[in-house]
Amino acid sequence: MTLTRAIRVQSVSAGLDQVHLRLLATTDLHAHLLPFDYYTANRDPGIGLARLAELILSAQAEVPNTLLFDNGDTLQGTPLADTIVSEILPKGAPNPMISVMNALGYDAATLGNHDFDFGLDYLQSSLATARFPVVVSNADHVDGTPFLPKRLILSRTMLDGAGRAHDIRIGVTGALPPQVTAWSNPGLADTLTFTDILSAVSAEARALRADGADIVVVLAHSGVGVADAPPEAENVALQLAVEAGVDVVVAGHTHDLAAACVAENGVPIVQPAAYGTHLGLVDLVLTPEIDRVTGTTTWQLETAQVATPAVTVAPPETKTQLRRLLSPFPALRKEVAVAHRTTRNHVETPLGHTAVPLNTYFSTLAPCAVTQVVADAKRAAVAPLIAARPDLAGLPLLSAAAPFRAGGRGGVTHYTDIATGALKFRHAAHLYVYPNALCVLRMSGAALRDWLERSASIYNRITPGIDHPQPLINHAFAPYKFDRITGLRYRIDVSQPPRTDAEGLQSDPTASRIRDLCFASGQPLRDTDEALIVTNSYRAAGGGYILPKSGLDTVLTRNESVRDVIAQYISAASGPLDPAVEPSFEFAPLGGTEILFETGSGAHGHPERLAALGLQPAQPSLAANGFAAFRRTL
């Protein structure tokens, strides 16, 4: 099955007896409410539901028959969300994300995996104030009863091309990755069970048809994936479009941008990226069919066009426009202002200082201070606990860390860049953006090698001897899946094929890029050796498809978040941070072959690092994808 690009034209042509129905969708807002970056304490006019609201209202004004949906991962992801859950705001205060969604008149929503990160009590209290229904087809209580409604029908009166009113029934169901119990808040698996997305959605689609739905929309908190995804797969939007018997698929989860139709059946798939940067827009033309026996009218989908318009990055004076947008809701305006002000005050809490810049422009090219600080903080937090365990104390203690903001799907501005000087809580949050808990695994040498092979799949294959620079980084590979492991030393041979694709599907199980793998002492790491490695709860549960299926055991879990551990580590330091960056990995030489390293333009502000890594500006200095381009010889 294939996808075809389907861009919305200026207007959809609907006949006098046809109905033009517009569906709008948001996804992966991740608590980005206002156009503000709490990590850098700067305005960011290209993000946030409040900015996206202007696009929503404009799109609604164009078409009278419009529905608005949200696709999950709405309640977690910024310091605003952390401030709400920590009860720094008054206890019982409504969740401002839900309040703004109420004001915008959302028609329905589903949940994403990160909506469970703060526990069921927080999730349910947040949803209690929602004035729109939330559906999830593949979530049940352990006793088998549904966690939330699995489906619903929205009965709406809509106008046809001649202005005549008709009752149309829009069926809606939703789903999220079944892996959520492993990834999310500890104890969730004792309360809820999650089943395969395709089978759950297919069953609800059939039920919606039987209940009289004219069209069926699935809010799938799931990436596009492939048409033949295996059972219980994480990303199955394309498979849903092909097999589930639905008319529209709203995708999400992977933060990608997609606006396309399945070539074989025309089912539209829309995925509007993340953080409120884009709006999903699906224009449908419905044609009536009258049953000659009963005289009843049903509506059939005739054509579909999809698009993902972006928020316009406007000048600073749009602040007054946002105030005007909220002006009809004075209580809401006050609620949002209080939440924003409280969050800003919280993230400015002083922690310590750093003697070195902390940036991720080069984190996928060489070991860096950012991942070293994270790895050191995690190791320091568990070391006393390991020492108190006679069964563990004699094993080597390693630590894994990944750069959360280092380009990739996040784009050319998605980097950490903290200058030397004072460190505040927002900086710790920038180093570690998710509320994962600490975990310690006991692993075999073979399992550790497999882990590194998956991380090394971030690199494109480089052919030695080519006389022009070859792009090194596969930007479809999310950098948060690129773990470096401190306490080990290894080389990466990028002349060999990667073992997996960007999403983690095994493309070549025999591929081997990791060379000369040994402990920091120089002792070779054998497949039969054992070591302890500090990681996070998401990774320990298989998140990112990093860990192998065997050769590991979880031996310790701390419910304290990694972010808090980092904040405590900075606060407890006797002086400014000055991490000794371990030379964990380097590239195997390729006989003078040139590679093209693409990163954020802020890299130019670190000339000493560019020189140390042997990077020279490429020509042209900007790659076609917008990243700054540098040459290096391997």
XYZ file of C-alpha atoms in Angstrom, residues 18-629:
612
model
C -23.785 17.624 -1.230
C -22.345 18.534 2.161
C -18.875 19.984 2.646
C -17.664 18.749 6.064
C -14.384 20.030 7.500
C -12.503 18.153 10.222
C -9.804 19.954 12.211
C -7.307 18.142 14.405
C -4.569 18.866 16.904
C -2.136 16.304 18.222
C 0.801 16.053 20.613
C 0.287 19.516 22.075
C 2.323 18.355 25.092
C 1.071 21.165 27.326
C 2.286 23.843 24.913
C -0.443 26.328 25.691
C 1.140 29.742 25.091
C 3.747 30.841 22.526
C 6.491 30.657 25.132
C 9.531 28.422 25.626
C 9.900 27.891 29.376
C 13.277 26.202 28.883
C 14.891 29.290 27.366
C 12.550 31.886 28.947
C 11.840 33.339 25.492
C 8.698 33.872 23.433
C 8.223 31.358 20.642
C 5.469 32.588 18.317
C 5.466 29.364 16.296
C 4.085 27.066 19.007
C 1.204 26.683 21.404
C -2.528 26.072 21.383
C -3.222 29.772 21.937
C -1.426 30.596 18.663
C -3.009 27.644 16.896
C -6.411 28.882 18.069
C -6.242 31.728 15.579
C -5.784 29.214 12.748
C -8.591 27.058 14.154
C -11.025 29.953 14.303
C -10.105 31.032 10.782
C -10.599 27.509 9.392
C -13.958 27.225 11.187
C -15.111 30.547 9.769
C -14.441 29.353 6.217
C -16.722 26.298 6.475
C -19.947 26.233 8.541
C -19.873 22.429 8.887
C -16.734 21.952 11.006
C -15.689 19.570 13.788
C -12.593 19.915 15.994
C -10.699 16.946 17.471
C -7.629 16.375 19.641
C -5.457 13.304 19.258
C -3.773 13.008 22.655
C -0.488 13.674 24.466
C -2.070 16.915 25.559
C -1.423 17.145 29.303
C 2.328 16.507 29.677
C 5.470 17.929 28.124
C 6.376 21.406 29.425
C 7.179 22.945 32.813
C 3.601 24.268 32.733
C 2.376 20.683 33.065
C 4.921 19.960 35.808
C 3.762 23.047 37.704
C 0.145 21.891 37.547
C 0.824 18.346 38.704
C 3.182 19.435 41.502
C 0.331 21.497 42.991
C 2.419 24.635 42.985
C -0.817 25.993 41.607
C -3.747 25.846 44.075
C -4.965 22.303 44.654
C -7.987 21.491 42.536
C -7.385 24.252 40.007
C -8.652 23.278 36.530
C -6.113 22.199 33.970
C -5.637 25.250 31.708
C -5.101 23.028 28.658
C -8.581 21.571 29.137
C -10.029 25.008 29.876
C -8.770 26.457 26.593
C -9.969 23.393 24.682
C -13.414 23.923 26.239
C -13.383 27.540 25.088
C -12.457 26.512 21.562
C -15.348 24.062 21.441
C -13.568 20.754 20.804
C -16.028 18.077 19.684
C -14.108 14.992 20.848
C -10.638 13.755 21.791
C -8.617 10.672 22.572
C -5.617 10.088 24.839
C -1.920 9.604 24.163
C 0.565 7.554 26.138
C 2.061 10.606 27.874
C -1.344 11.615 29.226
C -0.870 8.764 31.715
C 2.577 9.905 32.886
C 1.343 11.685 36.008
C -0.972 8.862 37.097
C -4.657 8.054 36.741
C -5.843 10.403 39.486
C -4.326 13.403 37.730
C -5.624 12.278 34.337
C -9.147 11.721 35.578
C -9.279 14.997 37.516
C -8.105 16.844 34.400
C -10.715 15.162 32.202
C -13.468 15.815 34.741
C -13.654 19.446 33.605
C -13.698 18.629 29.870
C -16.873 19.687 28.102
C -16.121 17.322 25.221
C -16.162 13.515 25.144
C -12.937 11.476 25.231
C -12.910 8.049 23.554
C -10.384 5.204 23.723
C -11.145 1.875 22.058
C -8.260 -0.197 23.392
C -8.161 0.646 27.122
C -10.018 -1.350 29.793
C -9.982 -1.737 33.534
C -8.452 -5.028 34.643
C -11.980 -6.326 35.312
C -12.777 -5.873 31.616
C -14.947 -2.766 31.848
C -14.062 0.126 29.513
C -11.818 2.834 30.938
C -13.534 5.467 28.806
C -16.223 5.225 26.113
C -14.851 3.233 23.192
C -16.849 5.071 20.549
C -19.466 7.756 20.062
C -21.644 9.223 17.342
C -21.780 12.987 16.930
C -25.161 13.917 15.440
C -24.823 17.278 13.734
C -27.162 19.358 11.596
C -25.231 20.468 8.508
C -25.956 22.574 5.471
C -25.640 21.350 1.914
C -24.564 23.444 -1.062
C -28.064 24.873 -1.405
C -28.286 25.843 2.272
C -30.642 23.022 3.230
C -30.168 21.397 6.659
C -29.427 17.680 7.066
C -28.731 15.474 10.071
C -25.394 13.710 9.634
C -23.901 11.168 12.044
C -20.119 11.170 12.501
C -18.749 8.119 14.289
C -15.598 8.636 16.344
C -13.265 6.198 18.042
C -9.699 6.481 19.321
C -6.693 4.422 20.335
C -3.143 4.692 21.640
C -0.092 2.399 21.696
C -0.672 -0.724 23.822
C 2.861 -0.340 25.214
C 1.668 2.483 27.482
C 1.533 0.305 30.602
C 5.232 -0.441 30.220
C 6.243 3.116 29.355
C 4.150 5.133 31.742
C 3.534 5.704 35.444
C 4.489 2.694 37.603
C 1.441 0.692 38.664
C -0.667 1.529 35.631
C -0.578 -2.124 34.546
C -2.261 -3.077 37.845
C -5.249 -0.923 36.905
C -5.612 -0.872 33.115
C -4.960 -3.139 30.164
C -4.348 -1.971 26.597
C -4.953 -4.104 23.512
C -3.898 -4.110 19.870
C -4.906 -0.897 18.064
C -6.005 -2.433 14.744
C -8.309 -5.062 16.219
C -9.853 -2.614 18.706
C -10.478 0.130 16.123
C -11.812 -2.338 13.548
C -14.359 -3.650 16.059
C -15.506 -0.155 17.000
C -15.719 0.922 13.348
C -18.031 -2.010 12.622
C -20.151 -1.123 15.650
C -20.362 2.514 14.577
C -21.548 1.482 11.101
C -24.145 -0.779 12.695
C -25.257 2.124 14.899
C -25.863 4.250 11.824
C -22.724 6.341 11.479
C -22.464 7.974 8.062
C -18.680 8.329 8.296
C -16.159 6.963 10.799
C -13.181 8.944 12.086
C -10.411 7.339 14.129
C -8.259 9.467 16.394
C -5.171 7.262 16.358
C -2.396 8.331 18.692
C -0.065 6.332 16.495
C 2.436 7.126 13.771
C 1.899 6.335 10.107
C 3.951 3.112 10.205
C 3.595 0.453 7.512
C 0.611 -1.352 6.008
C 1.730 -4.776 7.274
C 2.636 -3.823 10.850
C 2.829 -6.786 13.269
C 0.218 -7.296 16.014
C 0.454 -4.838 18.942
C 2.546 -2.476 16.822
C 3.078 1.064 18.037
C 2.626 2.945 14.735
C -0.274 1.686 12.622
C -2.114 4.671 11.090
C -1.524 3.430 7.544
C -2.684 -0.042 8.490
C -5.855 1.450 10.011
C -6.556 3.344 6.783
C -6.158 0.151 4.766
C -7.851 -2.446 6.973
C -9.981 -0.929 9.745
C -12.985 0.190 7.707
C -12.722 3.859 8.633
C -13.096 6.977 6.496
C -10.547 9.331 8.104
C -7.414 8.661 10.166
C -5.922 11.320 12.419
C -2.385 10.173 13.277
C 0.049 11.343 15.944
C 2.587 10.147 18.518
C 5.714 10.381 16.353
C 5.517 14.189 15.902
C 5.745 13.822 12.132
C 3.955 15.928 9.545
C 1.706 14.026 7.148
C -1.143 14.958 4.823
C -1.841 12.147 2.413
C -4.364 9.637 1.129
C -3.996 5.893 0.719
C -3.658 5.408 -3.016
C -5.720 2.218 -3.106
C -8.823 3.419 -1.256
C -8.476 7.191 -0.873
C -8.716 7.185 2.918
C -7.080 10.412 4.161
C -4.410 10.421 6.874
C -3.508 13.682 8.569
C -0.796 14.192 11.203
C -0.152 17.815 12.254
C 3.307 17.435 13.850
C 3.441 18.540 17.522
C 3.401 21.410 20.033
C 0.709 23.308 18.127
C 2.926 24.195 15.175
C 0.426 22.858 12.605
C -3.269 22.174 12.281
C -4.665 19.029 10.724
C -7.324 19.855 8.137
C -9.497 17.363 6.256
C -12.143 18.569 3.800
C -14.779 15.973 2.932
C -17.548 16.048 0.338
C -20.525 13.855 1.340
C -23.154 12.700 -1.134
C -26.677 11.610 -0.056
C -28.039 8.158 -0.823
C -31.775 7.578 -0.357
C -33.074 4.086 0.398
C -35.979 3.516 -2.020
C -37.728 1.164 0.410
C -37.424 3.045 3.713
C -36.885 6.542 2.370
C -34.031 7.103 4.793
C -30.985 9.088 3.741
C -27.421 8.067 4.374
C -24.293 9.964 3.426
C -21.346 8.572 1.516
C -17.851 10.016 1.357
C -17.295 11.251 -2.182
C -13.901 13.014 -2.019
C -11.341 13.971 0.598
C -8.566 16.548 0.608
C -6.085 17.047 3.436
C -3.548 19.626 4.539
C -1.471 20.662 7.541
C -1.295 24.464 7.551
C 1.359 25.909 9.850
C 1.010 28.613 12.442
C 2.269 31.887 11.024
C 5.276 33.116 12.991
C 4.027 36.604 13.730
C 5.781 39.651 15.216
C 5.715 40.435 18.967
C 2.587 42.571 18.677
C 0.563 39.335 18.371
C 0.612 39.284 22.160
C -2.284 41.756 21.998
C -4.023 39.497 19.470
C -3.802 36.598 21.914
C -5.287 38.745 24.647
C -8.076 39.696 22.260
C -8.641 36.001 21.531
C -9.160 35.329 25.249
C -11.114 38.512 25.939
C -14.562 36.826 25.703
C -13.453 34.537 28.553
C -12.199 36.755 31.401
C -12.052 33.920 33.944
C -10.110 31.769 31.502
C -7.758 34.631 30.678
C -7.010 35.030 34.396
C -6.571 31.259 34.824
C -4.068 31.067 31.974
C -2.187 34.133 33.205
C -1.866 32.703 36.731
C -0.631 29.341 35.434
C 1.884 31.003 33.141
C 3.204 33.382 35.802
C 3.477 30.609 38.402
C 5.336 28.367 35.974
C 7.793 31.096 35.032
C 8.538 31.768 38.688
C 9.025 28.058 39.379
C 11.434 27.394 36.521
C 13.614 30.335 37.547
C 14.521 28.573 40.823
C 18.360 28.748 41.124
C 20.228 25.430 41.223
C 23.934 26.138 40.680
C 26.387 27.042 37.945
C 28.174 25.527 34.980
C 31.770 26.261 34.008
C 31.270 24.898 30.484
C 28.625 25.405 27.774
C 25.948 22.733 27.747
C 24.725 22.227 24.197
C 23.620 19.356 21.976
C 24.745 20.601 18.558
C 27.414 17.883 18.408
C 25.877 15.197 20.663
C 25.255 12.752 17.822
C 28.799 13.207 16.515
C 30.839 12.898 19.716
C 30.421 12.520 23.485
C 29.383 15.828 25.016
C 28.971 17.619 28.334
C 25.163 17.413 28.278
C 24.938 13.633 28.121
C 27.875 13.363 30.532
C 26.074 15.450 33.178
C 22.909 13.381 32.784
C 24.831 10.104 32.963
C 26.877 11.261 35.975
C 23.780 12.442 37.855
C 21.995 9.147 37.293
C 25.012 7.112 38.350
C 25.538 9.209 41.488
C 21.892 8.763 42.488
C 21.985 4.965 42.435
C 25.592 4.277 43.493
C 24.819 4.179 47.264
C 21.864 1.879 46.655
C 23.994 -0.471 44.568
C 26.761 -0.464 47.184
C 24.229 -1.641 49.772
C 23.308 -4.669 47.656
C 25.876 -7.477 48.044
C 24.399 -9.230 45.004
C 25.117 -6.189 42.831
C 28.041 -4.329 44.371
C 30.721 -6.272 42.484
C 29.353 -5.555 39.004
C 30.555 -2.662 36.794
C 28.138 0.299 36.925
C 27.460 1.961 33.558
C 25.116 4.821 32.740
C 23.124 5.589 29.574
C 22.118 9.051 28.421
C 20.624 10.502 25.245
C 20.324 14.086 23.975
C 16.620 14.909 24.032
C 16.891 18.007 21.855
C 19.396 17.408 19.101
C 17.628 18.080 15.811
C 16.074 15.058 14.181
C 12.326 15.243 13.670
C 12.246 18.273 15.980
C 13.928 20.308 13.259
C 16.671 22.862 12.955
C 15.899 24.745 16.167
C 15.419 21.674 18.366
C 18.657 21.900 20.369
C 19.840 22.618 23.894
C 22.199 25.605 24.175
C 22.949 26.667 27.761
C 25.744 29.196 28.240
C 28.272 29.100 31.052
C 27.026 30.697 34.247
C 23.956 30.286 36.437
C 21.796 27.179 36.163
C 18.106 27.238 37.039
C 15.433 24.595 37.223
C 14.419 25.301 33.624
C 17.909 24.264 32.543
C 17.582 20.906 34.331
C 14.198 20.479 32.624
C 15.829 21.273 29.289
C 18.437 18.555 29.840
C 15.725 16.004 30.608
C 12.242 16.781 29.301
C 10.253 13.682 30.359
C 9.081 12.576 33.850
C 10.742 9.144 33.638
C 11.855 7.304 36.764
C 15.349 5.916 37.371
C 15.945 2.236 36.684
C 18.965 -0.037 36.950
C 19.273 -3.071 34.672
C 21.593 -6.044 34.927
C 22.631 -6.870 31.390
C 24.789 -9.290 29.484
C 27.567 -8.081 27.231
C 25.604 -9.348 24.226
C 22.562 -7.284 25.232
C 24.694 -4.176 25.697
C 26.158 -4.648 22.225
C 22.648 -4.940 20.761
C 21.667 -1.732 22.567
C 24.571 0.127 20.990
C 23.785 -1.288 17.554
C 20.274 0.169 17.773
C 21.669 3.571 18.830
C 24.200 3.473 16.003
C 21.316 3.173 13.529
C 20.998 6.961 13.701
C 23.737 7.137 11.070
C 23.315 6.739 7.344
C 25.570 4.207 5.678
C 28.725 5.870 4.333
C 30.489 4.459 1.288
C 34.303 4.817 1.580
C 36.103 6.507 -1.293
C 33.222 8.643 -2.577
C 34.616 12.005 -3.669
C 31.867 14.166 -2.194
C 30.625 14.523 1.406
C 27.897 12.037 2.368
C 25.212 12.990 4.945
C 25.939 11.242 8.229
C 22.751 11.719 10.275
C 19.406 10.111 9.498
C 17.133 12.932 10.706
C 14.130 10.583 10.857
C 15.853 8.888 13.805
C 14.735 10.650 17.009
C 17.836 11.758 18.981
C 16.272 10.690 22.285
C 16.829 7.136 21.046
C 20.551 7.768 20.594
C 21.994 6.492 23.871
C 25.672 6.746 24.625
C 26.840 4.484 27.452
C 29.430 5.891 29.835
C 31.802 3.351 31.337
C 32.267 1.727 27.920
C 34.519 2.480 24.957
C 33.645 1.563 21.386
C 34.045 2.520 17.743
C 31.214 2.902 15.248
C 31.818 1.712 11.685
C 29.349 3.650 9.529
C 30.547 1.903 6.380
C 28.355 -0.989 7.545
C 24.543 -0.994 7.211
C 22.390 -0.012 10.212
C 20.690 -2.823 12.063
C 17.299 -1.033 12.261
C 15.408 1.725 10.530
C 14.565 4.996 12.265
C 11.477 3.580 13.967
C 13.227 0.478 15.280
C 12.070 -2.108 12.781
C 14.887 -4.534 12.127
C 16.210 -4.016 8.633
C 19.354 -6.169 8.816
C 19.618 -8.448 11.886
C 23.194 -9.403 11.014
C 24.442 -5.824 10.635
C 27.275 -4.902 12.967
C 28.672 -1.390 13.394
C 30.096 -1.623 16.919
C 33.835 -2.311 17.027
C 36.411 -2.758 19.813
C 33.808 -2.790 22.583
C 35.415 -2.704 26.006
C 35.078 -1.288 29.508
C 36.689 2.062 30.313
C 39.576 0.102 31.846
C 40.358 -1.379 28.437
C 39.097 -4.858 29.348
C 37.116 -6.273 26.403
C 33.387 -6.684 26.992
C 32.507 -10.279 26.222
C 28.987 -11.426 25.373
C 28.881 -13.486 28.581
C 29.982 -10.627 30.871
C 27.480 -8.890 33.132
C 27.198 -5.232 34.068
C 24.720 -2.841 35.657
C 23.445 0.099 33.664
C 21.469 3.088 34.911
C 18.685 4.119 32.559
C 15.093 5.342 32.776
C 11.739 3.620 33.173
C 10.748 4.293 29.562
C 13.882 2.686 28.210
C 13.743 -0.203 30.689
C 10.229 -0.993 29.451
C 11.403 -1.179 25.846
C 10.668 2.418 24.829
C 12.354 3.389 21.586
C 12.890 -0.254 20.646
C 16.393 0.029 22.087
C 16.669 -2.975 24.352
C 16.899 -6.567 23.168
C 14.290 -9.140 24.192
C 16.663 -11.130 26.399
C 19.829 -10.781 28.431
C 18.582 -8.159 30.877
C 16.866 -7.866 34.250
C 15.509 -4.856 36.145
C 17.148 -4.889 39.578
C 16.293 -1.453 40.969
C 13.722 1.270 40.378
C 13.463 4.702 41.993
C 10.182 6.535 41.597
C 12.012 9.855 41.685
C 12.134 11.425 38.242
C 15.416 11.669 36.368
C 14.820 15.403 35.987
C 14.677 15.850 39.771
C 17.801 13.735 40.132
C 19.621 16.081 37.741
C 18.366 19.149 39.606
C 19.589 17.698 42.900
C 22.927 16.789 41.368
C 23.452 20.375 40.194
C 22.383 21.775 43.586
C 24.662 19.421 45.504
C 27.768 20.210 43.420
C 30.578 21.818 45.403
C 31.317 24.182 42.527
C 30.296 24.913 38.931
C 29.683 21.878 36.748
C 32.768 20.901 34.796
C 32.162 17.309 33.690
C 35.021 15.125 32.553
C 33.552 13.980 29.242
C 34.376 10.316 28.707
C 35.530 9.336 25.207
C 32.774 6.716 25.040
C 32.593 6.405 21.262
C 34.388 7.464 18.115
C 34.081 6.590 14.445
C 36.146 3.907 12.801
C 38.445 5.497 10.168
C 37.246 5.280 6.561
C 40.424 6.155 4.702
C 39.841 9.893 4.417
C 36.195 9.717 3.328
C 34.315 12.979 3.846
C 30.994 13.072 5.668
C 28.463 15.885 5.906
C 27.352 16.618 9.459
C 24.099 18.579 9.683
C 23.155 20.362 12.894
C 21.598 23.555 14.234
C 22.960 26.906 13.106
C 23.859 27.697 16.719
C 26.852 25.404 16.222
C 28.636 28.350 14.594
C 28.688 29.972 18.026
C 31.060 27.279 19.305
C 34.186 27.621 17.138
C 36.441 25.846 19.633
C 34.190 22.776 19.513
C 34.067 22.874 15.723
C 37.872 22.928 15.610
C 38.222 20.121 18.171
C 35.920 17.892 16.119
C 37.566 18.732 12.797
C 34.451 20.331 11.348
C 34.671 22.780 8.458
C 31.726 24.761 7.004
C 30.383 23.062 3.896
C 29.350 24.783 0.702
C 26.530 25.627 0.671
C 26.559 26.296 4.406
C 22.881 25.367 4.740
C 21.634 21.976 3.618
C 18.393 21.724 1.667
C 16.642 20.625 4.862
C 17.641 23.856 6.650
C 20.321 22.384 8.916
C 23.767 23.979 9.096
C 26.204 21.821 7.126
